[in-house]
């Protein structure tokens, strides 16, 4: 099932919408799970701009079953975020199954996603994340245990293409995962060893799509809104997942959806619009609401850098925001920017 036609005009065919299991998806542009980024505040902003599914950052299965408070806080979400996927990672089928069951009973997400993509040594050394790409039997065992443990919730998988260029597991892993009952697969077609180097190899997304009948979500190197259309057209994928391009730019979802509907690209947000998003409309406010003032401000510092990237004087603005001592100082700084005291370009 391919929802996108690529001819003179590319359209998202409203009558032929995507389902993951029995979850109806309104938009085929998803927000990628990103540790330290895709918490409640950022997910809400992306959802409001048209993200079809948003994902939590990856959450440790061991932390979940130990009921670690910090871990459980990463799972909490609001009704307006639905459909939402909670992503878990781990190395042990029983622990993963118990964690999935816990998440479903306590939080009831629309989708439970398994991480087979994380390349970070701290995670792979323990056999979790993309380490599963080196042991497809274990990958299958973990996945089957999770699918069996939560029969009422669609289980999906997000994976890389293999451990290294000599051990690409596409399409075999996809075929095996589909047999276990997985309802969709997201592929970031780089290897673990590659981390983020070189281009993502979209031909592997196409190969996976041709090898399974469940939806395939393409991910990797969608940098400009038009890249999403190219990914649909070149790979036949059912949805695209956006990671880094959304940092400081939740409007990316609006832009891709406009193109998919055959509309012109909306004008880019002005500096003033971006500052409003930071402040009143309302990334910072949401972060403070969910994490408290001190942590909320600390978490916001990296977002300031992303939001203000590319504007003249951005480096000095960032510096002032990052060193602002408290919420009042940050608000003062943002107000001053917004009213054009420092720069007026783009406002
Ligand atoms: C800061 C950051 C954190 C990430 N954390 C996760 C994660 O928790 N789970 C996951 O599956 N992928 C994670 N990723 C990978 C992204 O989901 C995505 O696969 C990758 O960035 C490629 O997509 P992009 O080119 O659109 O950024 C992370 C990426 C970034 C940049």
PDB file of N, CA, C and O in Angstrom, residues 14-27 30 47 52-53 82-83 110-111 154:
ATOM      1  N   UNK A  14      -6.201  11.331   1.014  1.00  0.00           N
ATOM      2  CA  UNK A  14      -6.938  11.321   2.273  1.00  0.00           C
ATOM      3  C   UNK A  14      -7.787  10.052   2.432  1.00  0.00           C
ATOM      4  O   UNK A  14      -7.976   9.559   3.528  1.00  0.00           O
ATOM      5  N   UNK A  15      -8.283   9.527   1.296  1.00  0.00           N
ATOM      6  CA  UNK A  15      -9.187   8.381   1.405  1.00  0.00           C
ATOM      7  C   UNK A  15      -8.436   7.088   1.688  1.00  0.00           C
ATOM      8  O   UNK A  15      -9.027   6.063   1.960  1.00  0.00           O
ATOM      9  N   UNK A  16      -7.143   7.109   1.618  1.00  0.00           N
ATOM     10  CA  UNK A  16      -6.368   5.873   1.697  1.00  0.00           C
ATOM     11  C   UNK A  16      -5.392   5.963   2.845  1.00  0.00           C
ATOM     12  O   UNK A  16      -4.192   5.868   2.677  1.00  0.00           O
ATOM     13  N   UNK A  17      -5.954   6.201   4.056  1.00  0.00           N
ATOM     14  CA  UNK A  17      -5.050   6.522   5.143  1.00  0.00           C
ATOM     15  C   UNK A  17      -4.332   5.327   5.715  1.00  0.00           C
ATOM     16  O   UNK A  17      -4.737   4.195   5.581  1.00  0.00           O
ATOM     17  N   UNK A  18      -3.273   5.664   6.361  1.00  0.00           N
ATOM     18  CA  UNK A  18      -2.368   4.674   6.924  1.00  0.00           C
ATOM     19  C   UNK A  18      -2.897   4.163   8.269  1.00  0.00           C
ATOM     20  O   UNK A  18      -3.414   4.926   9.070  1.00  0.00           O
ATOM     21  N   UNK A  19      -2.752   2.863   8.483  1.00  0.00           N
ATOM     22  CA  UNK A  19      -3.047   2.269   9.788  1.00  0.00           C
ATOM     23  C   UNK A  19      -1.818   1.529  10.283  1.00  0.00           C
ATOM     24  O   UNK A  19      -1.116   0.895   9.503  1.00  0.00           O
ATOM     25  N   UNK A  20      -1.574   1.607  11.586  1.00  0.00           N
ATOM     26  CA  UNK A  20      -0.555   0.753  12.201  1.00  0.00           C
ATOM     27  C   UNK A  20      -1.320  -0.130  13.172  1.00  0.00           C
ATOM     28  O   UNK A  20      -1.850   0.374  14.175  1.00  0.00           O
ATOM     29  N   UNK A  21      -1.434  -1.431  12.849  1.00  0.00           N
ATOM     30  CA  UNK A  21      -2.399  -2.255  13.561  1.00  0.00           C
ATOM     31  C   UNK A  21      -3.761  -1.638  13.287  1.00  0.00           C
ATOM     32  O   UNK A  21      -4.083  -1.322  12.142  1.00  0.00           O
ATOM     33  N   UNK A  22      -4.527  -1.408  14.353  1.00  0.00           N
ATOM     34  CA  UNK A  22      -5.823  -0.754  14.104  1.00  0.00           C
ATOM     35  C   UNK A  22      -5.790   0.737  14.446  1.00  0.00           C
ATOM     36  O   UNK A  22      -6.831   1.378  14.558  1.00  0.00           O
ATOM     37  N   UNK A  23      -4.611   1.279  14.592  1.00  0.00           N
ATOM     38  CA  UNK A  23      -4.495   2.714  14.882  1.00  0.00           C
ATOM     39  C   UNK A  23      -4.490   3.497  13.579  1.00  0.00           C
ATOM     40  O   UNK A  23      -3.632   3.279  12.709  1.00  0.00           O
ATOM     41  N   UNK A  24      -5.457   4.395  13.455  1.00  0.00           N
ATOM     42  CA  UNK A  24      -5.554   5.201  12.238  1.00  0.00           C
ATOM     43  C   UNK A  24      -4.595   6.386  12.333  1.00  0.00           C
ATOM     44  O   UNK A  24      -4.561   7.092  13.346  1.00  0.00           O
ATOM     45  N   UNK A  25      -3.844   6.596  11.285  1.00  0.00           N
ATOM     46  CA  UNK A  25      -2.842   7.661  11.298  1.00  0.00           C
ATOM     47  C   UNK A  25      -3.282   8.766  10.338  1.00  0.00           C
ATOM     48  O   UNK A  25      -3.539   8.508   9.162  1.00  0.00           O
ATOM     49  N   UNK A  26      -3.344   9.989  10.844  1.00  0.00           N
ATOM     50  CA  UNK A  26      -3.879  11.091  10.031  1.00  0.00           C
ATOM     51  C   UNK A  26      -2.846  11.727   9.113  1.00  0.00           C
ATOM     52  O   UNK A  26      -3.198  12.363   8.138  1.00  0.00           O
ATOM     53  N   UNK A  27      -1.577  11.603   9.470  1.00  0.00           N
ATOM     54  CA  UNK A  27      -0.545  12.237   8.635  1.00  0.00           C
ATOM     55  C   UNK A  27       0.666  11.309   8.549  1.00  0.00           C
ATOM     56  O   UNK A  27       1.071  10.720   9.558  1.00  0.00           O
ATOM     57  N   UNK A  30       6.135  11.542  10.656  1.00  0.00           N
ATOM     58  CA  UNK A  30       6.237  11.208  12.076  1.00  0.00           C
ATOM     59  C   UNK A  30       7.430  11.917  12.710  1.00  0.00           C
ATOM     60  O   UNK A  30       8.450  12.141  12.058  1.00  0.00           O
ATOM     61  N   UNK A  47       3.203  17.907  17.262  1.00  0.00           N
ATOM     62  CA  UNK A  47       1.849  17.419  16.996  1.00  0.00           C
ATOM     63  C   UNK A  47       0.981  18.566  16.463  1.00  0.00           C
ATOM     64  O   UNK A  47       0.241  18.406  15.492  1.00  0.00           O
ATOM     65  N   UNK A  52       2.126  13.076  12.443  1.00  0.00           N
ATOM     66  CA  UNK A  52       1.099  12.023  12.466  1.00  0.00           C
ATOM     67  C   UNK A  52       1.231  11.108  13.665  1.00  0.00           C
ATOM     68  O   UNK A  52       0.237  10.661  14.240  1.00  0.00           O
ATOM     69  N   UNK A  53       2.451  10.771  14.024  1.00  0.00           N
ATOM     70  CA  UNK A  53       2.736   9.983  15.229  1.00  0.00           C
ATOM     71  C   UNK A  53       3.949  10.623  15.875  1.00  0.00           C
ATOM     72  O   UNK A  53       4.883  11.032  15.177  1.00  0.00           O
ATOM     73  N   UNK A  82      -1.882  11.832  21.264  1.00  0.00           N
ATOM     74  CA  UNK A  82      -2.205  10.590  20.550  1.00  0.00           C
ATOM     75  C   UNK A  82      -2.368  10.821  19.060  1.00  0.00           C
ATOM     76  O   UNK A  82      -2.855  11.881  18.675  1.00  0.00           O
ATOM     77  N   UNK A  83      -2.020   9.836  18.222  1.00  0.00           N
ATOM     78  CA  UNK A  83      -1.387   8.572  18.578  1.00  0.00           C
ATOM     79  C   UNK A  83       0.093   8.754  18.915  1.00  0.00           C
ATOM     80  O   UNK A  83       0.822   9.410  18.182  1.00  0.00           O
ATOM     81  N   UNK A 110      -0.597   4.237  22.219  1.00  0.00           N
ATOM     82  CA  UNK A 110      -1.210   3.670  21.006  1.00  0.00           C
ATOM     83  C   UNK A 110      -0.298   2.631  20.372  1.00  0.00           C
ATOM     84  O   UNK A 110      -0.765   1.685  19.737  1.00  0.00           O
ATOM     85  N   UNK A 111       1.010   2.852  20.510  1.00  0.00           N
ATOM     86  CA  UNK A 111       2.000   1.993  19.853  1.00  0.00           C
ATOM     87  C   UNK A 111       3.142   1.745  20.840  1.00  0.00           C
ATOM     88  O   UNK A 111       3.549   2.655  21.568  1.00  0.00           O
ATOM     89  N   UNK A 154      -0.424  -2.450  19.173  1.00  0.00           N
ATOM     90  CA  UNK A 154       0.510  -2.731  18.081  1.00  0.00           C
ATOM     91  C   UNK A 154       1.970  -2.512  18.498  1.00  0.00           C
ATOM     92  O   UNK A 154       2.294  -1.502  19.113  1.00  0.00           O
TER      93      UNK A 154
END
